[in-house]
Short mmCIF file of C-alpha atoms in Angstrom, two decimals:
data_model
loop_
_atom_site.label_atom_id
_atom_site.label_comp_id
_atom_site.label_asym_id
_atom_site.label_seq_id
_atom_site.Cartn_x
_atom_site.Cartn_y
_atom_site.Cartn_z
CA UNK A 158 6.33 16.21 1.33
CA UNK A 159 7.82 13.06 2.58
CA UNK A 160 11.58 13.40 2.54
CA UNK A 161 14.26 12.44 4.46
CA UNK A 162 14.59 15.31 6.07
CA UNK A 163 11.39 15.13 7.21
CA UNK A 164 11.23 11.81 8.27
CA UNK A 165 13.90 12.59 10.58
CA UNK A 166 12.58 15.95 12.14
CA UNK A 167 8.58 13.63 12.65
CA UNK A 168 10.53 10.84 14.24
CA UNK A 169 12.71 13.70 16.48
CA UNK A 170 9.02 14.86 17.52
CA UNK A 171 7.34 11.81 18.03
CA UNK A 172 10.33 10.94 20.66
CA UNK A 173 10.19 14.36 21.87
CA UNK A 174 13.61 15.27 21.20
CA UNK A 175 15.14 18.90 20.87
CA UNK A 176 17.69 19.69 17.66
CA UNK A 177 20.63 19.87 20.42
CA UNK A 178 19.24 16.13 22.54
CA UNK A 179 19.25 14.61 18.66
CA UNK A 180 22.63 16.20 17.40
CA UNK A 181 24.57 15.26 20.92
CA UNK A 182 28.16 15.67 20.21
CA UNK A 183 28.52 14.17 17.28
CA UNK A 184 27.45 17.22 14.82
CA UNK A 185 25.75 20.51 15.63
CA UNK A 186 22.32 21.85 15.96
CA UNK A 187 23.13 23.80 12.68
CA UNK A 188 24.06 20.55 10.43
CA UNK A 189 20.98 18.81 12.16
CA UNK A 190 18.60 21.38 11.06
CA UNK A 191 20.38 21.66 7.54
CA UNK A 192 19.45 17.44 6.64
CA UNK A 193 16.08 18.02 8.33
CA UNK A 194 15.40 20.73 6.19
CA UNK A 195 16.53 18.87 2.91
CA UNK A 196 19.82 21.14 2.78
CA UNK A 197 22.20 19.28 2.82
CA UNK A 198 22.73 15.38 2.60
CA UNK A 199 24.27 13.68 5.60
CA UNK A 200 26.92 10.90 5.27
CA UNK A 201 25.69 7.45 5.79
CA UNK A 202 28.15 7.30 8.69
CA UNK A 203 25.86 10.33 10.04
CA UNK A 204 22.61 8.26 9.08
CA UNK A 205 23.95 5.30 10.96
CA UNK A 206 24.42 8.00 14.23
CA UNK A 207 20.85 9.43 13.69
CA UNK A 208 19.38 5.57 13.20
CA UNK A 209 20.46 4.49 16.35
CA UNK A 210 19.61 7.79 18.56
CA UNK A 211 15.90 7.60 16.68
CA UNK A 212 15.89 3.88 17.89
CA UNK A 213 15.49 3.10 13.94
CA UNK A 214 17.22 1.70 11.08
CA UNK A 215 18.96 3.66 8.16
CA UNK A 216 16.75 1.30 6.02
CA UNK A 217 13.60 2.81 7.89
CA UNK A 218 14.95 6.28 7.70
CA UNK A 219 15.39 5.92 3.58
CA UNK A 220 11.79 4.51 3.26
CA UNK A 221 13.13 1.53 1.31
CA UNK A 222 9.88 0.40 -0.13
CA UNK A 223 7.80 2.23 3.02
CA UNK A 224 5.50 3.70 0.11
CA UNK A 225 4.00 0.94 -1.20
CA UNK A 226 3.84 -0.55 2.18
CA UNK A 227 1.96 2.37 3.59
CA UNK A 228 -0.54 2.15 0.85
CA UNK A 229 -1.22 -1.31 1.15
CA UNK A 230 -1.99 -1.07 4.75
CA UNK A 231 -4.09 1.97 4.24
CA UNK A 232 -6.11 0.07 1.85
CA UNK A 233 -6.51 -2.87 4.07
CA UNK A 234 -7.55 -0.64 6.60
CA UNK A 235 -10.16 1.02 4.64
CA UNK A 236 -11.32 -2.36 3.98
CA UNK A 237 -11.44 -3.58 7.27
CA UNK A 238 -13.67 -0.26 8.50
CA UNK A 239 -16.30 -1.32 5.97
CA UNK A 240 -17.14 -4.07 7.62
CA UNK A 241 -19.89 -3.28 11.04
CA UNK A 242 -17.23 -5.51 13.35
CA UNK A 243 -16.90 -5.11 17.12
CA UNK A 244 -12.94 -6.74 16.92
CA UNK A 245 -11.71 -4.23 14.01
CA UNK A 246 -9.18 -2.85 15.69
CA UNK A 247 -7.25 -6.24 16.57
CA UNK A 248 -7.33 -6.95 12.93
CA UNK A 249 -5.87 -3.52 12.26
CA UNK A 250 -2.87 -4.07 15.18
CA UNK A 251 -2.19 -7.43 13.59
CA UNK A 252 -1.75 -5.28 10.15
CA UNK A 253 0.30 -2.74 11.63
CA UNK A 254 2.50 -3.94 14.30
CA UNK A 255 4.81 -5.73 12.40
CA UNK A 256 5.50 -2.63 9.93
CA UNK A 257 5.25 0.08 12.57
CA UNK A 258 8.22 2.04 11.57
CA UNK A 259 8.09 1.61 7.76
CA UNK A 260 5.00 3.69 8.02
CA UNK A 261 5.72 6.98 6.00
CA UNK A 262 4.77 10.21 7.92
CA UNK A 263 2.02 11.23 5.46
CA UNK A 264 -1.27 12.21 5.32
CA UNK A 265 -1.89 8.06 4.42
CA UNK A 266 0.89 7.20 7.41
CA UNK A 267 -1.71 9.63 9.69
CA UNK A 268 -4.43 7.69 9.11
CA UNK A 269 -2.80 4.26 9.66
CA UNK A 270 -1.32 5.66 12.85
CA UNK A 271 -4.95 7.14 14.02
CA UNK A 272 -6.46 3.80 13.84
CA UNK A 273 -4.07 2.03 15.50
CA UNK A 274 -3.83 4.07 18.28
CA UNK A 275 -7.08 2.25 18.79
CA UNK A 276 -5.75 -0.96 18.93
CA UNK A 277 -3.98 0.49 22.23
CA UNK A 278 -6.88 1.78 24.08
CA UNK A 279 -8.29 -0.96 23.37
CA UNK A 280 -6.19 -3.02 25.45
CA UNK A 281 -6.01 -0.15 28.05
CA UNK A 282 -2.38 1.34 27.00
CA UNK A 283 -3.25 5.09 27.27
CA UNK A 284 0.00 6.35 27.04
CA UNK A 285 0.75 4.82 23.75
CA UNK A 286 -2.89 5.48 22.22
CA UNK A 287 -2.38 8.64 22.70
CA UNK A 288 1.25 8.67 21.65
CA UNK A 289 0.21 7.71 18.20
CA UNK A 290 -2.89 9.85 17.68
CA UNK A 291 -0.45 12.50 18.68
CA UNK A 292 1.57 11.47 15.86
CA UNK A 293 -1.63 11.17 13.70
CA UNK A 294 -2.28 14.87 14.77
CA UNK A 295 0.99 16.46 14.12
CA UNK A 296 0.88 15.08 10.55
CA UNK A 297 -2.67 16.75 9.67
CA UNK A 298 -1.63 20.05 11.55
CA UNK A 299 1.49 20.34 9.06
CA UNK A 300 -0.33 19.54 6.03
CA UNK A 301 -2.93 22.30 7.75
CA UNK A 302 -6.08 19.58 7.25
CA UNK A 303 -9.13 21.02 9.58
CA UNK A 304 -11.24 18.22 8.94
CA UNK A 305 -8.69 15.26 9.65
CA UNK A 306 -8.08 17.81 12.48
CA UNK A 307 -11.61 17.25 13.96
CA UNK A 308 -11.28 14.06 13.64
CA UNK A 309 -8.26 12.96 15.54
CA UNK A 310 -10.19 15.34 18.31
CA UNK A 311 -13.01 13.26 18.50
CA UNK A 312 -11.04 9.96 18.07
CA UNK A 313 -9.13 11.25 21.07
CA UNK A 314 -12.39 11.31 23.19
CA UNK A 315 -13.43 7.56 21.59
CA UNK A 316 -9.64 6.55 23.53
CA UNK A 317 -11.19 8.00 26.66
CA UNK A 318 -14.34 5.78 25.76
CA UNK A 319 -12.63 3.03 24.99
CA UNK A 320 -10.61 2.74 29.07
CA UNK A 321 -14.81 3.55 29.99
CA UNK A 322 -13.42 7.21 31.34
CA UNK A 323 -16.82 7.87 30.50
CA UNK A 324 -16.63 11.29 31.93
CA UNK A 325 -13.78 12.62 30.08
CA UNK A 326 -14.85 11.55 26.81
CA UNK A 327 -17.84 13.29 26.94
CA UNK A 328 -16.31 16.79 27.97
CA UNK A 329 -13.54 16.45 25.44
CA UNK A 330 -15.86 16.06 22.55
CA UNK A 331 -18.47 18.73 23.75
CA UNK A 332 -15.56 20.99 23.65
CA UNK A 333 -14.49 19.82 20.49
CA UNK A 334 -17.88 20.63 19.12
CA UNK A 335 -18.10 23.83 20.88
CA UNK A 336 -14.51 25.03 19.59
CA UNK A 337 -15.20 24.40 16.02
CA UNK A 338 -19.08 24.19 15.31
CA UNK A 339 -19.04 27.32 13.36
CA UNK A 340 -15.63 27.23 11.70
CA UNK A 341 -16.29 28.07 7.68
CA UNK A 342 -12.76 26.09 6.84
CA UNK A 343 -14.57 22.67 7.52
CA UNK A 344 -15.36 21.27 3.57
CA UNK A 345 -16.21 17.51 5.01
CA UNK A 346 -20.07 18.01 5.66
CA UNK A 347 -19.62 14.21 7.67
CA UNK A 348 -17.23 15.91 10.71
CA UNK A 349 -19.98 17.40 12.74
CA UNK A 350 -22.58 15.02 12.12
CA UNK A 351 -20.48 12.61 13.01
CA UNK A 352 -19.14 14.52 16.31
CA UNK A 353 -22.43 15.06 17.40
CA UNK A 354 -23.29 11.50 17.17
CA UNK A 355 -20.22 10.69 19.06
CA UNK A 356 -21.65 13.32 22.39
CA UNK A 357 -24.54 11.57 21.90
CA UNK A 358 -23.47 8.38 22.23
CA UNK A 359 -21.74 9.21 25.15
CA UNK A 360 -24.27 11.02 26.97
CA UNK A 361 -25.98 7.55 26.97
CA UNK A 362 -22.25 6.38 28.44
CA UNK A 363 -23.57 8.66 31.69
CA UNK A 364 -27.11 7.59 31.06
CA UNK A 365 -28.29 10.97 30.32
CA UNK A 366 -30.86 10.16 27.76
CA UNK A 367 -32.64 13.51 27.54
CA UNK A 368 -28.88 15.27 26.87
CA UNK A 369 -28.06 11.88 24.34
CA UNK A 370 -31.86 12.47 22.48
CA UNK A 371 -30.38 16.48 21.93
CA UNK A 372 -27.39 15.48 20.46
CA UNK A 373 -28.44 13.07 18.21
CA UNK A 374 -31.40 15.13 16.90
CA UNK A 375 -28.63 18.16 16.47
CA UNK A 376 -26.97 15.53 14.37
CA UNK A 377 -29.84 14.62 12.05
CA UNK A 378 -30.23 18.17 11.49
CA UNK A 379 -26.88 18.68 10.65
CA UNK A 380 -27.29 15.80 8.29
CA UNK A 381 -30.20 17.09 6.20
CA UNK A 382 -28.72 20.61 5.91
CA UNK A 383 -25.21 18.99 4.76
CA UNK A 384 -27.18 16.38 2.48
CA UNK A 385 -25.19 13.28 3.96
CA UNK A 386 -28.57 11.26 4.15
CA UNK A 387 -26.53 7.77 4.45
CA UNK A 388 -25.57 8.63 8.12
CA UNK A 389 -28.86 8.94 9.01
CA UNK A 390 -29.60 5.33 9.87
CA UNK A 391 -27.36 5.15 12.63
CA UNK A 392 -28.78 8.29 13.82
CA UNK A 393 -32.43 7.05 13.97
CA UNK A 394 -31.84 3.78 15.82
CA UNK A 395 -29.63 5.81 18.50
CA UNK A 396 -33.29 7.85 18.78
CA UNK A 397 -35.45 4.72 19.02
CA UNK A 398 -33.66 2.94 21.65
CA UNK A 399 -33.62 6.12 23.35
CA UNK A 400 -37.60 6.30 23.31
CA UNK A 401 -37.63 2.44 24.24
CA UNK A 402 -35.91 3.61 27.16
CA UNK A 403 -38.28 6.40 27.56
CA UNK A 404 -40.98 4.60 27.40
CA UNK A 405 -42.18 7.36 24.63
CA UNK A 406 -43.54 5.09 22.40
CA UNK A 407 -45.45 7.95 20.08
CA UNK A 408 -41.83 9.61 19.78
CA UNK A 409 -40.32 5.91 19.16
CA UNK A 410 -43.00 5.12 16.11
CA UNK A 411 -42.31 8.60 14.61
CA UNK A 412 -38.91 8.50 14.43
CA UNK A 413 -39.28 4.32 13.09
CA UNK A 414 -41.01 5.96 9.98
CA UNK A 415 -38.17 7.95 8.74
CA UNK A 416 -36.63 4.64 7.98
CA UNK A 417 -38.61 3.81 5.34
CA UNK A 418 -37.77 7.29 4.05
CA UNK A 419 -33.83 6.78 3.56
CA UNK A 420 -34.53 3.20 2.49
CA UNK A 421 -36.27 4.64 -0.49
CA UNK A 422 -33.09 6.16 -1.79
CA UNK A 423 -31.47 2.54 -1.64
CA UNK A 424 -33.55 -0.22 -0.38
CA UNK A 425 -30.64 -2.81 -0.34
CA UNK A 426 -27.99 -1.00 1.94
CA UNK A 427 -26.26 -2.99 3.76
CA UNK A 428 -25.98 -0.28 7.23
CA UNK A 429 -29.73 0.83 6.55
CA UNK A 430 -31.23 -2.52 7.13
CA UNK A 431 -28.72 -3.90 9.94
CA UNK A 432 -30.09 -0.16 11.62
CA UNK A 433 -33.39 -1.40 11.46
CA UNK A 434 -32.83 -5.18 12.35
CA UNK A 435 -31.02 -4.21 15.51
CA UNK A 436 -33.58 -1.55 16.37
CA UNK A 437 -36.32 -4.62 16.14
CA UNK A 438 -34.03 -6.41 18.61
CA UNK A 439 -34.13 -3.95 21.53
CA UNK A 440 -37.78 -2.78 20.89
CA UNK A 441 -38.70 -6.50 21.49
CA UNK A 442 -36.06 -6.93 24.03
CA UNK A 443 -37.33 -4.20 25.91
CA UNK A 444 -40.79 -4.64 25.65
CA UNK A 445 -40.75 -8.19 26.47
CA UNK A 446 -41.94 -9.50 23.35
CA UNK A 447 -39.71 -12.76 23.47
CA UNK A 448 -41.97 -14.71 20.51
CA UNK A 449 -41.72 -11.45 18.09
CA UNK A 450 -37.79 -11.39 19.25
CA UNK A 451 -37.55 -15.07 18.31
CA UNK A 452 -39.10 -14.78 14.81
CA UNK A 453 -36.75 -11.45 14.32
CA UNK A 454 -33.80 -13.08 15.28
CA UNK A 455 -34.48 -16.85 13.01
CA UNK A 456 -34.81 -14.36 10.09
CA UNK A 457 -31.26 -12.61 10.48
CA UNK A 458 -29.79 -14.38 7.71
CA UNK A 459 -32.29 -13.30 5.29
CA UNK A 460 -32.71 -9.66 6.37
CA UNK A 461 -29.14 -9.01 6.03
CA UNK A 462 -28.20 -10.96 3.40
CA UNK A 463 -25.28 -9.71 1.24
CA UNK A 464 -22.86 -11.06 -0.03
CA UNK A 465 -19.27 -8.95 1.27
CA UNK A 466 -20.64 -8.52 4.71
CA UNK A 467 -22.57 -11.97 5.52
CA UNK A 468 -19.77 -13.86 6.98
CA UNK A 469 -18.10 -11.22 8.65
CA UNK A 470 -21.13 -9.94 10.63
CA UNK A 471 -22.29 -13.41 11.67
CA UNK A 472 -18.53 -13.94 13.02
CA UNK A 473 -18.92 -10.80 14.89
CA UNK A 474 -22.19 -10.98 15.85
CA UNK A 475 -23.61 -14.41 16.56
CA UNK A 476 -22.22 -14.26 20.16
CA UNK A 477 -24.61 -11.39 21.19
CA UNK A 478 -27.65 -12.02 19.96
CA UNK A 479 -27.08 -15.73 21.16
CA UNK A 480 -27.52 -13.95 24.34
CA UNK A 481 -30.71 -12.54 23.34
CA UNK A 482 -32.41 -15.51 21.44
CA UNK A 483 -31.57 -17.27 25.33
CA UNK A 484 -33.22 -14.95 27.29
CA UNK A 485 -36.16 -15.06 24.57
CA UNK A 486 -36.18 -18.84 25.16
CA UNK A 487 -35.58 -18.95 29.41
CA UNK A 488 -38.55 -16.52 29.38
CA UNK A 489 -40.59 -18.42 27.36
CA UNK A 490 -39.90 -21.43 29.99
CA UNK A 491 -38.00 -23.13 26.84
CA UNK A 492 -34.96 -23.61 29.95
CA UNK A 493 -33.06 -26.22 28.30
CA UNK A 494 -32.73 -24.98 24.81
CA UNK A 495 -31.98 -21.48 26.74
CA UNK A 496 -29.15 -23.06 29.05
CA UNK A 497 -27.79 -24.96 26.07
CA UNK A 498 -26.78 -21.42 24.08
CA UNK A 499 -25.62 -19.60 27.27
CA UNK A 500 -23.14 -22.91 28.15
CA UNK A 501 -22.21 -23.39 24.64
CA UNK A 502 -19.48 -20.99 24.25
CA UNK A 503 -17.60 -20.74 27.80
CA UNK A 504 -15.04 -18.16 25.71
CA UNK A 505 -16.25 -14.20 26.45
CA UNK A 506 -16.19 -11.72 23.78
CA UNK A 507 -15.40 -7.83 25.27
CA UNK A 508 -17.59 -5.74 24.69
CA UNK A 509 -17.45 -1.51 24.94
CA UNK A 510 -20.90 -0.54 24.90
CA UNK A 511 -22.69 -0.40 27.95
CA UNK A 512 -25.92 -1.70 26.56
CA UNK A 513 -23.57 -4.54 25.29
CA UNK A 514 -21.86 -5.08 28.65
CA UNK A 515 -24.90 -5.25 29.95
CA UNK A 516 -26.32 -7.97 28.10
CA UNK A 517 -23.21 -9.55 28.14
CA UNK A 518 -23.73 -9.89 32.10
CA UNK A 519 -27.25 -11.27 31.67
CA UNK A 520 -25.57 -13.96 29.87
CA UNK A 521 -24.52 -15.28 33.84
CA UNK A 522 -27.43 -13.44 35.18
CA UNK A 523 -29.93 -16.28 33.52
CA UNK A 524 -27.36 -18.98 34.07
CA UNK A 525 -27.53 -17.99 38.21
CA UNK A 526 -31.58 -18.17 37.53
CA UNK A 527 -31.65 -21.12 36.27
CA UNK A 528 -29.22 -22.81 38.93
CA UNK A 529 -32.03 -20.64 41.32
CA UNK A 530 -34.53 -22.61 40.02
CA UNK A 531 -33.25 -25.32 40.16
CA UNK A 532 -32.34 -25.00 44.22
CA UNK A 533 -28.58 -25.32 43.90
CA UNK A 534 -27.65 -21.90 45.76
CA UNK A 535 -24.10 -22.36 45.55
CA UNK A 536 -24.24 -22.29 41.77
CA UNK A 537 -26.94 -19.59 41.69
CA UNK A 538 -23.98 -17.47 43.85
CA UNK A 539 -21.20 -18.13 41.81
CA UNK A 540 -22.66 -16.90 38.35
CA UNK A 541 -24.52 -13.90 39.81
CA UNK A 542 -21.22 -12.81 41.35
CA UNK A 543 -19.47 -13.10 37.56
CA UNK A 544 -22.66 -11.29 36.37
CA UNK A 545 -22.72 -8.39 38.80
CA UNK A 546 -18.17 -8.31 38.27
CA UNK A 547 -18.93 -7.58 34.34
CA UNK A 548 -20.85 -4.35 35.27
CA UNK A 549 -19.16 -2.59 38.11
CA UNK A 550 -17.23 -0.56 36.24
CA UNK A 551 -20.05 0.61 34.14
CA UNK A 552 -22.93 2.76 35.19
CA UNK A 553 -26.31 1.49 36.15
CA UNK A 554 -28.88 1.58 33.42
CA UNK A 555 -31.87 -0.33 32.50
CA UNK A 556 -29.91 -2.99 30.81
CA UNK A 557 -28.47 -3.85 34.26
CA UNK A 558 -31.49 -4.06 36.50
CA UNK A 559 -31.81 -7.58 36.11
CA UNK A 560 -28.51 -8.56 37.06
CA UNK A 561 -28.48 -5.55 39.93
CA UNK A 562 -31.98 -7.23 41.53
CA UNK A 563 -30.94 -10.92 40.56
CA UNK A 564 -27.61 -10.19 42.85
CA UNK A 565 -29.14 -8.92 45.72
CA UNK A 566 -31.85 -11.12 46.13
CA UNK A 567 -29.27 -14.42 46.03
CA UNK A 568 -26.92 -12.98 48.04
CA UNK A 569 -29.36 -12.26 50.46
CA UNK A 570 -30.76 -15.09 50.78
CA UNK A 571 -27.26 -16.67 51.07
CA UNK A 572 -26.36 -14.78 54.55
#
């Protein structure tokens, strides 16, 4: 329940504070405990006292209005995650920020403080991400929720992700899975789907596609036997790009097919079809079928058509598969039209993936082949160098050959 009392005693916690550190001299450990356990009503002169050792207000501390403000920003925030969008969680800190401490320590408050912990990680501030998931934690643990639980488990591994500790994410949600795979309290069937998908994905963060292709089909097993078909989407692109990369192409067809399965049950979802549009991409992208690519790419608009998520995807979107109508073009010998799209936008979106980042660095990888080709060395050296400075703190995968091979043979030639 979200009382004074209990406001007081979260906000104690969150600064990691004792009874005795929070009670100082001016009133006893005893008194303390009796107003955090909603026993006994402390002055406002004693409010004012615990305000300022909180590093709060006495306004904060009596929630004036907190409710409906941690509502609305929880519905906003569901919103928001509705939405596929690579930038979510700068919308969400823009939301938050402002209201940080009018945020009521509930099961609502836990969720709004899990998601912006994100916003944190995301601009590399460990020590606060995980300050607030903390927070997010200790919130389910007291109202005893397993599932939420999970959850801020594997959203602590995604903050690992996020600062590319690619590594440590990875162990932290295999043991995540591993400590509660066979727990009989979890009643979300989504958690361990989703947790698997998660190892999965970040197996292909160490580029251990054999390890990512057994997590992700331990996930779509998981997913039939718990009957949540709608994550299964995700799931099957995650499998075809990993037999792209294979090379497996029997394994890749296969596993295309169950598409057309799970867009029986609802042929105009939204995820289901921007699965299979961006599965297109990178079989075409990979195989080097630029004119099939092309085509794919002009019809976009059509193929994922609808009306709440239009805008917001081709905001989010358009930047990266620029990139790949470009390379489509430069490798069609199309070099001006190419050029044109990769100089258009100087401004560079960040992106997490390493497939993305990858691409990303192709972006300057062309442009240096096209000043190449064009004999003007000095250019060639300067974009190849930005190009080959976007992936160094990423593994090397096939995305990256290009811009690995492109490097050396410039530089080379430079000395």
């Amino acid at each position: 329940m979200n009382t004074l009392g209990s406001r007081i005693r979260n906000l104690r916690k969150e600064k990691n504070m004792t009874l005795a550190a929070l009670a100082g001299d001016y009133m006893t450990k005893g008194m303390l405990s009796l107003i955090e356990n909603n026993k006994n009503n402390p002055s406002m002169e004693s409010l004012e006292y615990i305000a300022e050792r909180l590093d709060t207000s006495v306004s904060a501390l009596l929630e004036d209005g907190s409710e409906v403000t941690t509502n609305n920003i929880y519905n906003e925030i569901k919103q928001i995650l509705k939405v596929p969008n690579i930038s979510h969680q700068k919308e969400i800190d823009a939301l938050v920020s402002p209201v940080i401490n009018e945020i009521q320590h509930n099961r609502k408050g836990a969720f709004i403080f899990q998601h912006y912990a994100f916003t944190k990680a995301l601009i590399k501030d460990v020590d606060s991400a995980v300050k607030y998931m903390n927070i997010a934690k200790s919130i389910y643990a007291e109202n005893d929720d397993i599932n939420a639980l999970i959850d801020v488990e594997g959203d602590y591994a995604n903050i690992f992700y996020l600062v590319r500790d690619y590594e440590k994410a990875l162990q932290h949600a295999i043991t995540t899975y591993e400590t509660y795979k066979d727990d009989l309290s979890i009643t979300n069937p989504n958690i361990i789907p989703n947790l698997l998908s998660t190892i999965g994905a970040f197996c292909y963060q160490n580029y251990d596609i054999d390890d990512c292709i057994k997590y992700f089909k331990l996930a779509e097993e998981k997913c039939i036997e718990n009957k949540t078909y709608k994550h299964l989407t995700s799931i099957y692109k995650s499998l075809c790009v990993m037999y792209i990369l294979n090379q497996d192409e029997a394994q890749y067809k296969d596993t295309y097919k169950k598409f057309n399965l799970i867009k029986q049950l609802n042929p105009d979802d939204f995820q289901t079809n921007f699965d299979i549009f961006t599965t297109e991409i990178i079989y075409y992208f990979i195989n080097k079928q630029y004119d099939k690519l092309l085509h794919l790419l002009d019809q976009k608009d059509s193929l994922l058509k609808h009306d709440q998520y239009q805008q917001q995807v081709n905001d989010n979107f358009n930047d990266f598969w620029s990139i790949y109508k470009a390379i489509a073009l430069y490798n069609l010998q199309q070099y001006d039209s190419a050029i044109t799209i990769l100089k258009r936008d100087d401004a560079d979106t960040e992106f997490m993936a390493l497939a993305d980042v990858s691409v990303h660095a192709q972006k300057y990888t062309y442009l240096a082949l096209n000043e190449e080709r064009l004999g003007n060395n000095e250019g060639a050296r300067d974009y190849i160098t930005k190009a080959i400075n976007i992936i160094e703190s990423i593994p090397s995968n096939h995305f990256t050959k290009i811009t690995e091979q492109t490097y050396e043979r410039i530089i080379n030639k430079s000395l």
